[in-house]
CSV table of C-alpha atoms and ligand atoms in Angstrom, one decimal:
chain,number,residue,atom,x,y,z
A,1,MET,CA,-8.3,-5.4,25.6
A,2,THR,CA,-9.3,-3.8,23.3
A,3,LEU,CA,-8.3,-0.4,20.7
A,4,THR,CA,-11.3,1.5,19.6
A,5,ALA,CA,-10.2,5.2,20.2
A,6,THR,CA,-12.2,6.7,16.5
A,7,PRO,CA,-9.3,9.5,15.2
A,8,ASP,CA,-12.0,12.5,16.7
A,9,SER,CA,-11.5,11.3,20.6
A,10,GLY,CA,-7.8,12.0,20.8
A,11,ALA,CA,-7.3,9.3,22.6
A,12,ARG,CA,-3.1,8.0,22.0
A,13,LEU,CA,-2.4,4.4,24.0
A,14,PRO,CA,2.0,4.5,24.0
A,15,PHE,CA,3.4,2.3,22.3
A,16,ASP,CA,4.6,-1.0,24.5
A,17,ILE,CA,5.9,-3.5,21.6
A,18,THR,CA,5.0,-6.0,24.2
A,19,ARG,CA,1.2,-5.2,24.5
A,20,ILE,CA,0.8,-5.2,20.5
A,21,ARG,CA,2.9,-7.8,20.0
A,22,ARG,CA,-0.3,-9.3,22.4
A,23,ASP,CA,-2.9,-9.1,19.4
A,24,PHE,CA,-1.4,-10.5,16.8
A,25,PRO,CA,-2.5,-14.7,17.0
A,26,ILE,CA,-0.8,-15.6,14.3
A,27,LEU,CA,2.8,-13.6,15.8
A,28,LYS,CA,3.4,-17.1,17.9
A,29,ARG,CA,3.4,-19.4,15.6
A,30,GLU,CA,6.3,-21.4,15.4
A,31,ILE,CA,7.5,-23.0,12.1
A,32,GLY,CA,9.3,-26.5,12.5
A,33,GLY,CA,9.7,-25.8,15.6
A,34,VAL,CA,10.9,-22.3,16.1
A,35,PRO,CA,9.4,-19.1,16.5
A,36,LEU,CA,7.7,-17.1,14.0
A,37,VAL,CA,9.7,-14.0,13.3
A,38,TYR,CA,7.6,-12.4,9.7
A,39,LEU,CA,9.8,-10.4,8.1
A,40,ASP,CA,7.4,-10.5,5.0
A,41,ASN,CA,4.8,-6.7,5.5
A,42,ALA,CA,5.5,-5.3,2.4
A,43,ALA,CA,3.7,-8.6,0.5
A,44,THR,CA,0.9,-8.5,3.6
A,45,SER,CA,0.5,-7.4,7.5
A,46,GLN,CA,-1.2,-10.0,10.3
A,47,LYS,CA,-4.1,-8.8,11.4
A,48,PRO,CA,-4.9,-8.2,15.3
A,49,VAL,CA,-7.5,-9.9,17.4
A,50,GLN,CA,-9.7,-6.6,16.3
A,51,VAL,CA,-9.8,-5.9,13.3
A,52,ILE,CA,-10.7,-10.6,12.7
A,53,ALA,CA,-13.6,-9.8,15.8
A,54,GLU,CA,-14.8,-7.4,13.6
A,55,LEU,CA,-15.8,-9.1,10.8
A,56,THR,CA,-16.6,-12.3,13.0
A,57,ARG,CA,-18.9,-10.4,14.8
A,58,PHE,CA,-20.6,-8.4,11.5
A,59,TYR,CA,-21.4,-12.1,10.4
A,60,ARG,CA,-22.4,-12.8,13.7
A,61,ASP,CA,-24.8,-10.2,14.6
A,62,HIS,CA,-25.1,-7.7,10.8
A,63,ASN,CA,-24.8,-9.1,8.2
A,64,ALA,CA,-27.6,-7.9,5.0
A,65,ASN,CA,-26.9,-6.4,2.1
A,66,ILE,CA,-26.5,-2.4,2.0
A,67,HIS,CA,-28.1,0.5,0.5
A,68,ARG,CA,-31.4,-1.4,0.1
A,69,GLY,CA,-33.6,-4.0,2.6
A,70,VAL,CA,-35.6,-1.3,4.9
A,71,HIS,CA,-35.5,-4.4,7.6
A,72,THR,CA,-33.2,-3.3,11.0
A,73,LEU,CA,-30.6,-5.7,9.6
A,74,SER,CA,-29.6,-3.9,6.8
A,75,VAL,CA,-29.8,-0.6,8.5
A,76,GLU,CA,-27.1,-2.1,10.6
A,77,SER,CA,-24.7,-3.2,8.3
A,78,THR,CA,-24.9,0.3,5.9
A,79,ASP,CA,-24.6,2.3,8.8
A,80,LEU,CA,-21.6,0.2,9.4
A,81,TYR,CA,-20.1,0.0,6.2
A,82,GLU,CA,-20.4,4.1,5.3
A,83,GLY,CA,-19.2,4.3,9.1
A,84,ALA,CA,-16.4,2.5,7.8
A,85,ARG,CA,-16.1,5.0,4.9
A,86,ALA,CA,-16.0,8.3,7.2
A,87,ARG,CA,-13.1,5.9,8.9
A,88,ILE,CA,-10.9,5.9,6.5
A,89,GLY,CA,-11.5,8.6,5.2
A,90,ALA,CA,-11.2,10.7,8.1
A,91,PHE,CA,-7.4,8.7,8.5
A,92,ILE,CA,-6.2,9.8,5.7
A,93,GLY,CA,-7.8,13.1,6.6
A,94,ALA,CA,-10.3,13.4,3.6
A,95,THR,CA,-12.5,16.4,4.1
A,96,ASP,CA,-16.0,14.5,2.5
A,97,PRO,CA,-15.9,10.6,3.4
A,98,HIS,CA,-17.7,10.2,-0.2
A,99,GLU,CA,-14.3,10.9,-1.7
A,100,VAL,CA,-12.8,7.5,-0.9
A,101,VAL,CA,-14.1,5.1,-3.3
A,102,PHE,CA,-14.2,1.6,-2.2
A,103,THR,CA,-11.2,-1.2,-3.9
A,104,ARG,CA,-10.5,-4.7,-4.4
A,105,ASN,CA,-6.8,-3.4,-3.6
A,106,THR,CA,-4.6,-0.4,-5.4
A,107,THR,CA,-3.9,-2.0,-8.3
A,108,GLU,CA,-7.6,-1.8,-8.7
A,109,SER,CA,-8.1,1.6,-7.5
A,110,ILE,CA,-5.2,3.0,-10.0
A,111,ASN,CA,-7.0,0.3,-12.9
A,112,LEU,CA,-9.7,2.2,-12.1
A,113,VAL,CA,-8.0,5.5,-12.4
A,114,ALA,CA,-7.2,4.6,-16.2
A,115,HIS,CA,-10.0,4.0,-16.8
A,116,ALA,CA,-12.3,5.9,-15.6
A,117,TRP,CA,-10.2,9.3,-16.4
A,118,GLY,CA,-7.0,8.3,-18.1
A,119,ARG,CA,-9.5,7.2,-20.8
A,120,LYS,CA,-12.0,10.1,-20.8
A,121,PHE,CA,-9.6,13.0,-20.6
A,122,LEU,CA,-6.3,11.1,-22.0
A,123,GLN,CA,-5.8,11.8,-26.0
A,124,ALA,CA,-2.9,10.7,-28.1
A,125,GLY,CA,0.7,12.2,-27.8
A,126,ASP,CA,-0.3,13.2,-23.7
A,127,GLU,CA,1.8,11.9,-21.2
A,128,VAL,CA,1.7,10.0,-18.5
A,129,VAL,CA,4.7,10.8,-16.4
A,130,VAL,CA,5.6,7.8,-14.0
A,131,THR,CA,8.8,6.6,-12.7
A,132,GLU,CA,11.3,3.6,-13.1
A,133,ILE,CA,10.2,2.0,-9.2
A,134,GLU,CA,6.8,1.7,-9.5
A,135,HIS,CA,5.1,-1.5,-8.9
A,136,HIS,CA,3.9,-3.2,-12.1
A,137,SER,CA,0.6,-2.1,-11.0
A,138,ASN,CA,1.4,1.3,-11.4
A,139,ILE,CA,3.3,0.6,-14.5
A,140,VAL,CA,0.9,-2.3,-17.0
A,141,PRO,CA,-2.6,-0.1,-16.5
A,142,TRP,CA,-0.7,3.1,-18.4
A,143,GLN,CA,1.3,1.1,-21.1
A,144,MET,CA,-2.1,-0.4,-21.9
A,145,LEU,CA,-4.1,2.8,-22.0
A,146,ARG,CA,-0.5,3.8,-24.6
A,147,ASP,CA,-1.4,0.9,-26.7
A,148,GLU,CA,-4.8,1.2,-26.7
A,149,ARG,CA,-4.9,5.4,-27.1
A,150,GLY,CA,-1.2,6.7,-28.3
A,151,ILE,CA,-0.8,8.2,-25.0
A,152,VAL,CA,3.2,8.5,-24.8
A,153,LEU,CA,4.7,7.4,-21.4
A,154,LYS,CA,7.4,8.2,-19.2
A,155,TYR,CA,9.5,7.2,-16.9
A,156,ILE,CA,11.6,9.1,-14.1
A,157,PRO,CA,15.3,7.4,-13.4
A,158,MET,CA,16.5,5.5,-10.5
A,159,LEU,CA,19.7,6.6,-10.1
A,160,PRO,CA,22.2,3.3,-8.6
A,161,ASP,CA,21.9,4.4,-4.5
A,162,GLY,CA,17.7,3.4,-5.7
A,163,THR,CA,16.6,6.9,-5.0
A,164,LEU,CA,15.1,8.6,-7.6
A,165,ASP,CA,17.5,11.5,-10.5
A,166,LEU,CA,15.3,14.8,-10.0
A,167,ASP,CA,18.1,16.2,-12.4
A,168,GLU,CA,16.0,13.8,-14.7
A,169,ALA,CA,12.3,14.1,-13.3
A,170,ARG,CA,13.0,18.5,-13.6
A,171,ARG,CA,13.2,17.6,-17.3
A,172,ILE,CA,10.8,14.5,-18.0
A,173,ILE,CA,7.5,17.2,-16.4
A,174,GLY,CA,6.7,19.5,-18.2
A,175,PRO,CA,4.2,21.3,-20.5
A,176,LYS,CA,2.9,18.0,-22.0
A,177,THR,CA,2.2,15.7,-19.3
A,178,LYS,CA,-1.3,15.0,-18.7
A,179,LEU,CA,0.1,13.2,-15.2
A,180,LEU,CA,1.9,12.0,-12.9
A,181,SER,CA,1.2,8.3,-11.7
A,182,ILE,CA,4.3,7.7,-8.6
A,183,THR,CA,5.0,5.6,-5.1
A,184,ALA,CA,4.5,7.7,-2.4
A,185,MET,CA,7.3,4.1,-1.3
A,186,SER,CA,9.1,2.4,-3.0
A,187,ASN,CA,8.2,-1.3,-2.6
A,188,ALA,CA,11.3,-3.2,-4.0
A,189,LEU,CA,14.2,-0.4,-2.3
A,190,GLY,CA,11.5,1.4,0.1
A,191,THR,CA,13.2,5.0,-1.0
A,192,ILE,CA,10.4,7.1,0.3
A,193,VAL,CA,9.7,9.2,-3.4
A,194,PRO,CA,10.2,12.6,-2.8
A,195,LEU,CA,6.6,13.8,-2.9
A,196,GLU,CA,7.1,17.4,-1.9
A,197,VAL,CA,9.2,17.6,-5.3
A,198,LEU,CA,7.9,16.0,-7.5
A,199,ILE,CA,3.6,17.4,-7.0
A,200,PRO,CA,4.8,21.0,-7.5
A,201,LEU,CA,6.5,20.5,-10.6
A,202,ALA,CA,4.1,18.3,-12.0
A,203,LYS,CA,1.0,20.9,-10.3
A,204,ALA,CA,2.9,23.6,-11.9
A,205,HIS,CA,2.5,22.3,-15.9
A,206,GLY,CA,-1.0,21.8,-14.4
A,207,ALA,CA,-0.7,17.8,-14.2
A,208,THR,CA,-3.0,15.1,-12.2
A,209,VAL,CA,-1.5,13.8,-9.4
A,210,LEU,CA,-1.9,10.3,-8.6
A,211,VAL,CA,-0.6,9.0,-5.5
A,212,ASP,CA,0.6,5.2,-5.5
A,213,GLY,CA,-0.1,5.0,-1.3
A,214,ALA,CA,0.0,1.4,-0.5
A,215,GLN,CA,3.5,1.4,0.5
A,216,SER,CA,3.2,4.8,2.9
A,217,VAL,CA,-0.3,4.7,4.0
A,218,PRO,CA,0.1,1.6,5.9
A,219,HIS,CA,3.9,2.5,7.1
A,220,MET,CA,3.4,6.9,7.7
A,221,ALA,CA,1.4,9.6,8.5
A,222,VAL,CA,-0.8,11.0,4.8
A,223,ASP,CA,-3.2,13.5,4.4
A,224,VAL,CA,-5.0,14.1,1.1
A,225,ARG,CA,-4.8,18.2,2.4
A,226,THR,CA,-1.7,18.3,2.3
A,227,LEU,CA,-0.7,15.8,0.2
A,228,GLY,CA,-1.5,18.0,-2.6
A,229,ALA,CA,-1.7,15.1,-4.8
A,230,ASP,CA,-6.1,14.2,-6.7
A,231,PHE,CA,-5.8,10.3,-6.6
A,232,LEU,CA,-3.9,7.7,-3.7
A,233,ALA,CA,-4.6,4.7,-3.9
A,234,PHE,CA,-4.1,2.0,-0.9
A,235,SER,CA,-4.5,-1.3,0.6
A,236,GLY,CA,-6.0,-2.8,2.6
A,237,HIS,CA,-4.2,-6.1,3.3
A,238,LYS,CA,-1.2,-4.4,3.8
A,239,MET,CA,-2.0,-2.3,6.5
A,240,LEU,CA,-3.6,-4.9,9.3
A,241,GLY,CA,-6.9,-4.8,7.3
A,242,PRO,CA,-8.3,-7.2,6.0
A,243,THR,CA,-7.8,-8.6,1.8
A,244,GLY,CA,-9.5,-7.5,-0.7
A,245,ILE,CA,-10.7,-4.3,-0.1
A,246,GLY,CA,-8.9,-1.5,-0.8
A,247,VAL,CA,-9.2,2.4,-1.4
A,248,LEU,CA,-9.2,4.7,-4.2
A,249,TRP,CA,-9.7,8.2,-2.6
A,250,GLY,CA,-9.8,10.7,-5.0
A,251,ARG,CA,-11.0,14.9,-5.3
A,252,MET,CA,-14.8,15.5,-5.6
A,253,ALA,CA,-14.9,17.1,-9.3
A,254,LEU,CA,-12.6,14.7,-10.6
A,255,LEU,CA,-14.5,11.5,-9.3
A,256,ASP,CA,-17.9,14.2,-10.4
A,257,ALA,CA,-16.0,14.1,-13.8
A,258,MET,CA,-15.0,10.9,-14.0
A,259,ASP,CA,-17.1,7.7,-16.3
A,260,PRO,CA,-17.2,5.1,-13.9
A,261,PHE,CA,-15.3,2.2,-14.4
A,262,MET,CA,-18.1,-1.1,-13.8
A,263,GLY,CA,-21.4,-1.0,-14.9
A,264,GLY,CA,-24.3,-3.0,-13.1
A,265,GLY,CA,-26.7,-2.6,-10.1
A,266,ASP,CA,-25.8,0.0,-6.6
A,267,MET,CA,-24.1,2.6,-9.9
A,268,ILE,CA,-27.0,3.8,-11.0
A,269,LEU,CA,-29.8,6.8,-10.7
A,270,ASN,CA,-32.1,4.8,-13.8
A,271,VAL,CA,-32.3,2.0,-15.6
A,272,ASN,CA,-35.1,2.3,-18.8
A,273,MET,CA,-34.3,-0.6,-21.5
A,274,GLU,CA,-32.5,2.0,-23.9
A,275,ARG,CA,-30.6,3.9,-21.5
A,276,SER,CA,-28.9,5.1,-17.0
A,277,THR,CA,-27.9,7.8,-15.7
A,278,TRP,CA,-24.8,7.5,-13.0
A,279,ALA,CA,-25.6,7.0,-8.7
A,280,ASP,CA,-23.5,10.1,-7.0
A,281,VAL,CA,-19.9,9.1,-5.9
A,282,PRO,CA,-18.8,7.6,-4.7
A,283,ALA,CA,-21.8,4.6,-5.1
A,284,LYS,CA,-21.3,5.6,-9.6
A,285,PHE,CA,-17.7,3.8,-9.0
A,286,GLU,CA,-19.2,0.9,-7.0
A,287,ALA,CA,-21.2,-1.1,-8.5
A,288,GLY,CA,-22.8,-4.6,-7.0
A,289,THR,CA,-22.4,-6.0,-4.0
A,290,PRO,CA,-19.7,-4.7,-2.4
A,291,ASN,CA,-16.6,-6.5,0.2
A,292,ILE,CA,-19.3,-4.7,2.9
A,293,ALA,CA,-17.3,-7.1,5.8
A,294,ASP,CA,-14.1,-6.4,4.9
A,295,ALA,CA,-14.9,-2.6,4.1
A,296,ILE,CA,-15.5,-2.5,8.0
A,297,GLY,CA,-12.7,-5.3,9.4
A,298,LEU,CA,-10.3,-2.5,7.8
A,299,GLY,CA,-11.9,0.2,9.6
A,300,ALA,CA,-11.1,-1.4,12.6
A,301,ALA,CA,-7.4,-1.6,11.4
A,302,VAL,CA,-7.6,2.2,10.9
A,303,ASP,CA,-9.0,2.9,14.9
A,304,TYR,CA,-5.8,1.0,16.0
A,305,LEU,CA,-3.8,2.6,14.2
A,306,SER,CA,-5.0,5.6,15.1
A,307,ALA,CA,-5.1,4.3,18.4
A,308,LEU,CA,-1.2,3.4,18.2
A,309,GLY,CA,-0.6,7.4,15.8
A,310,MET,CA,0.9,7.2,12.7
A,311,ASP,CA,3.9,9.1,14.1
A,312,GLU,CA,4.5,7.1,16.0
A,313,VAL,CA,3.8,4.0,13.8
A,314,ARG,CA,6.5,5.5,11.8
A,315,ARG,CA,9.6,5.7,14.7
A,316,HIS,CA,9.8,2.6,15.4
A,317,GLU,CA,9.4,1.3,12.2
A,318,ILE,CA,12.7,3.9,11.5
A,319,GLU,CA,14.6,2.4,15.3
A,320,ILE,CA,14.2,-1.2,12.9
A,321,THR,CA,15.3,0.0,9.9
A,322,ASP,CA,17.9,1.7,11.6
A,323,TYR,CA,19.0,-1.2,13.1
A,324,ALA,CA,18.8,-4.8,10.3
A,325,LEU,CA,21.0,-1.6,8.1
A,326,ARG,CA,23.6,-1.9,10.2
A,327,ARG,CA,22.7,-5.3,10.8
A,328,LEU,CA,22.6,-6.9,8.3
A,329,ALA,CA,26.2,-4.9,6.8
A,330,ASP,CA,27.8,-6.1,10.0
A,331,VAL,CA,26.9,-10.0,7.9
A,332,PRO,CA,29.6,-11.4,5.6
A,333,GLY,CA,28.8,-11.4,2.3
A,334,VAL,CA,25.9,-9.7,2.9
A,335,SER,CA,25.2,-6.5,0.6
A,336,ILE,CA,22.3,-4.2,1.1
A,337,PHE,CA,19.9,-2.3,-1.8
A,338,GLY,CA,19.0,0.8,-1.7
A,339,PRO,CA,19.2,4.3,0.5
A,340,MET,CA,21.6,3.7,3.4
A,341,ASP,CA,20.0,5.8,5.8
A,342,ALA,CA,16.9,5.1,7.4
A,343,GLN,CA,15.2,8.7,7.1
A,344,GLN,CA,15.5,8.3,3.4
A,345,ARG,CA,13.4,4.4,3.2
A,346,GLY,CA,10.2,2.7,4.6
A,347,GLY,CA,11.0,-0.5,6.8
A,348,VAL,CA,11.9,-2.4,3.6
A,349,VAL,CA,15.7,-3.8,3.3
A,350,SER,CA,16.3,-5.9,0.8
A,351,PHE,CA,19.2,-7.1,-0.1
A,352,GLU,CA,21.8,-10.3,-1.6
A,353,LEU,CA,23.8,-12.8,0.1
A,354,GLU,CA,27.2,-13.0,-1.8
A,355,GLY,CA,26.9,-16.3,-4.6
A,356,ILE,CA,24.1,-18.0,-3.4
A,357,HIS,CA,20.2,-17.5,-5.3
A,358,PRO,CA,18.2,-15.7,-3.5
A,359,HIS,CA,14.9,-17.9,-3.9
A,360,ASP,CA,17.7,-20.6,-1.6
A,361,VAL,CA,18.4,-18.3,0.5
A,362,GLY,CA,14.1,-16.9,1.0
A,363,GLN,CA,14.1,-20.7,2.2
A,364,VAL,CA,17.2,-21.5,4.4
A,365,LEU,CA,15.5,-18.9,6.5
A,366,ASP,CA,12.2,-20.8,6.6
A,367,THR,CA,13.7,-23.2,8.3
A,368,HIS,CA,14.8,-21.1,10.3
A,369,GLY,CA,11.6,-19.4,11.3
A,370,VAL,CA,12.4,-16.6,9.3
A,371,ALA,CA,9.9,-15.2,6.6
A,372,ILE,CA,11.0,-12.8,4.2
A,373,ARG,CA,10.3,-12.3,0.2
A,374,THR,CA,12.8,-13.5,-2.5
A,375,GLY,CA,11.2,-12.4,-6.1
A,376,HIS,CA,11.2,-9.3,-8.5
A,377,HIS,CA,8.7,-7.9,-5.9
A,378,CYS,CA,6.8,-7.1,-8.7
A,379,ALA,CA,8.8,-4.1,-9.9
A,380,GLN,CA,10.9,-6.1,-12.5
A,381,PRO,CA,12.4,-2.5,-14.2
A,382,VAL,CA,13.8,-2.4,-10.5
A,383,MET,CA,15.6,-5.5,-11.1
A,384,ALA,CA,17.1,-4.6,-14.4
A,385,ALA,CA,18.2,-1.1,-12.9
A,386,LEU,CA,20.2,-3.4,-10.3
A,387,ASN,CA,21.1,-5.9,-12.7
A,388,VAL,CA,20.5,-7.9,-10.6
A,389,PRO,CA,17.7,-10.9,-11.4
A,390,ALA,CA,16.3,-10.9,-7.8
A,391,THR,CA,16.4,-9.5,-4.4
A,392,ALA,CA,16.1,-11.2,-0.3
A,393,ARG,CA,14.0,-8.4,1.2
A,394,ALA,CA,13.3,-8.2,4.4
A,395,SER,CA,10.0,-5.3,5.1
A,396,PHE,CA,9.1,-4.5,9.1
A,397,TYR,CA,6.0,-3.7,10.5
A,398,LEU,CA,4.8,-1.6,14.4
A,399,TYR,CA,5.2,-5.3,15.9
A,400,ASN,CA,9.1,-6.0,14.6
A,401,THR,CA,11.2,-6.1,17.2
A,402,THR,CA,15.3,-5.2,17.0
A,403,SER,CA,16.0,-9.2,18.7
A,404,GLU,CA,13.4,-10.8,15.3
A,405,VAL,CA,16.1,-8.8,13.0
A,406,ASP,CA,19.1,-10.2,15.1
A,407,ALA,CA,17.2,-14.1,14.6
A,408,LEU,CA,17.4,-12.5,10.6
A,409,ALA,CA,20.7,-11.3,10.8
A,410,SER,CA,21.7,-15.9,12.3
A,411,ALA,CA,20.0,-17.1,10.1
A,412,LEU,CA,21.5,-15.7,7.4
A,413,GLU,CA,25.4,-15.6,8.7
A,414,ALA,CA,23.4,-19.9,9.0
A,415,THR,CA,22.9,-19.6,5.2
A,416,THR,CA,25.8,-18.9,4.1
A,417,LYS,CA,27.6,-22.1,6.4
A,418,PHE,CA,24.7,-25.2,4.4
A,419,PHE,CA,25.7,-23.6,1.3
A,420,GLY,CA,30.0,-23.5,2.3
A,421,MET,CA,30.2,-20.0,1.5
A,422,GLY,CA,32.9,-17.3,3.5
A,423,GLY,CA,35.7,-19.8,4.1
B,1,7TS,N1,2.3,-0.2,-5.5
B,1,7TS,C1,3.4,-0.4,-4.4
B,1,7TS,C2,4.2,0.3,-4.0
B,1,7TS,C3,3.3,-2.3,-4.1
B,1,7TS,O1,4.3,-1.9,-3.2
B,1,7TS,C4,1.7,-2.8,-4.4
B,1,7TS,C5,1.9,-5.2,-3.5
B,1,7TS,C6,0.8,-2.5,-5.1
B,1,7TS,C7,1.1,-1.4,-5.4
B,1,7TS,C8,0.5,-3.6,-5.4
B,1,7TS,O2,-1.0,-3.8,-4.0
B,1,7TS,P1,-1.9,-5.2,-3.6
B,1,7TS,O3,-2.5,-4.6,-3.6
B,1,7TS,O4,-2.9,-4.5,-5.0
B,1,7TS,O5,-1.7,-6.6,-4.7
B,1,7TS,N2,2.8,-5.1,-3.0
B,1,7TS,C9,3.5,-6.3,-3.0
B,1,7TS,C10,4.8,-6.5,-2.3
B,1,7TS,O6,5.4,-5.7,-2.3
B,1,7TS,N3,5.2,-7.8,-2.4
B,1,7TS,O7,3.6,-8.5,-3.0
B,1,7TS,C11,2.8,-7.4,-3.2
């Protein structure tokens, strides 16, 4: 069966987990003779046949460069690429599809803002506020800009339960705040950030707001019309789409005022030997031949998610996460990090197993077919705040089941036995 509903069609499919799982061929894999239990979705999601087929169809039937030739294939390719932009824009509630800029990933989207907006509009002494629970991709670009331009970087701290200290946030966000750049959900702890509190706080001081939606756009309904932010960054590969394609959504007035990110073909209006003028947004930010096929693949991923409905995706993840929090708490030696209420966290459960290094936990789990991530999750400040070198992290998506959580729990019990811990 195919899922072809567009966001406008209003067609909804029932959230039938058995049917959903049939759409993901990789879930039939075995690892060392046991069924794969894929619980590393915060790192990257698996891809449904609908996305894989769309990529194949593009290369087989339509492949050509875009925005140039008058020949049929080039026109088809351009239509597919721009059609994907429009569907992705509709998915996040953008009123103008031109506000959707294709990048490689969230990291590139944030770097684009740091280069093309930050370097033009921030001066020495201006304050950029981030949080202690950011992914490195929302810390390092601002540190680089601080070292180059003398901006001041401030962090909203994390409380021991993995939520943000909102009293401190109220002290830190002030008249000098020029940018609040903040994640919607922590990839290391799953904490859902109260953007409805923090964005108005920043706006009250006239600050620009960037939301890192890498972990929110794939897992819950995000609508830029109600979000109140100026920029939203996210990655296709975490939301059933291909790797190598990401999005920066921005308000047109801001995108328009920004300088280009990279210079080259496709982003110019006119070039002479002295100087050049820029193409309109979004072409101004899409120098060179873009990732045409994967943008189209992301369009198919968005169709798939829209047909299920993001509220249903979120409802399913709350169910799985709630089950996982209760099930893992019963496993001897497991301590869970982050908020204990599934409503307050996304489908991410970071934990440690007493006396066993997370890397060893990950390796033994792999022998049971269970794929999790271990390490600092590119969020070393979170590890420092928790005073641990690393955690083990299980992260869920729309195709995970409670029996997979049971498989994780059993594999953890076996891990404890394997290392001779727990008596
Ligand atoms: N922001 C957040 C909140 C993320 O979780 C990630 C990736 C990024 C930004 C960067 O995304 P990228 O697509 O540009 O790499 N997070 C993870 C993770 O948790 N495990 O691997 C990548």
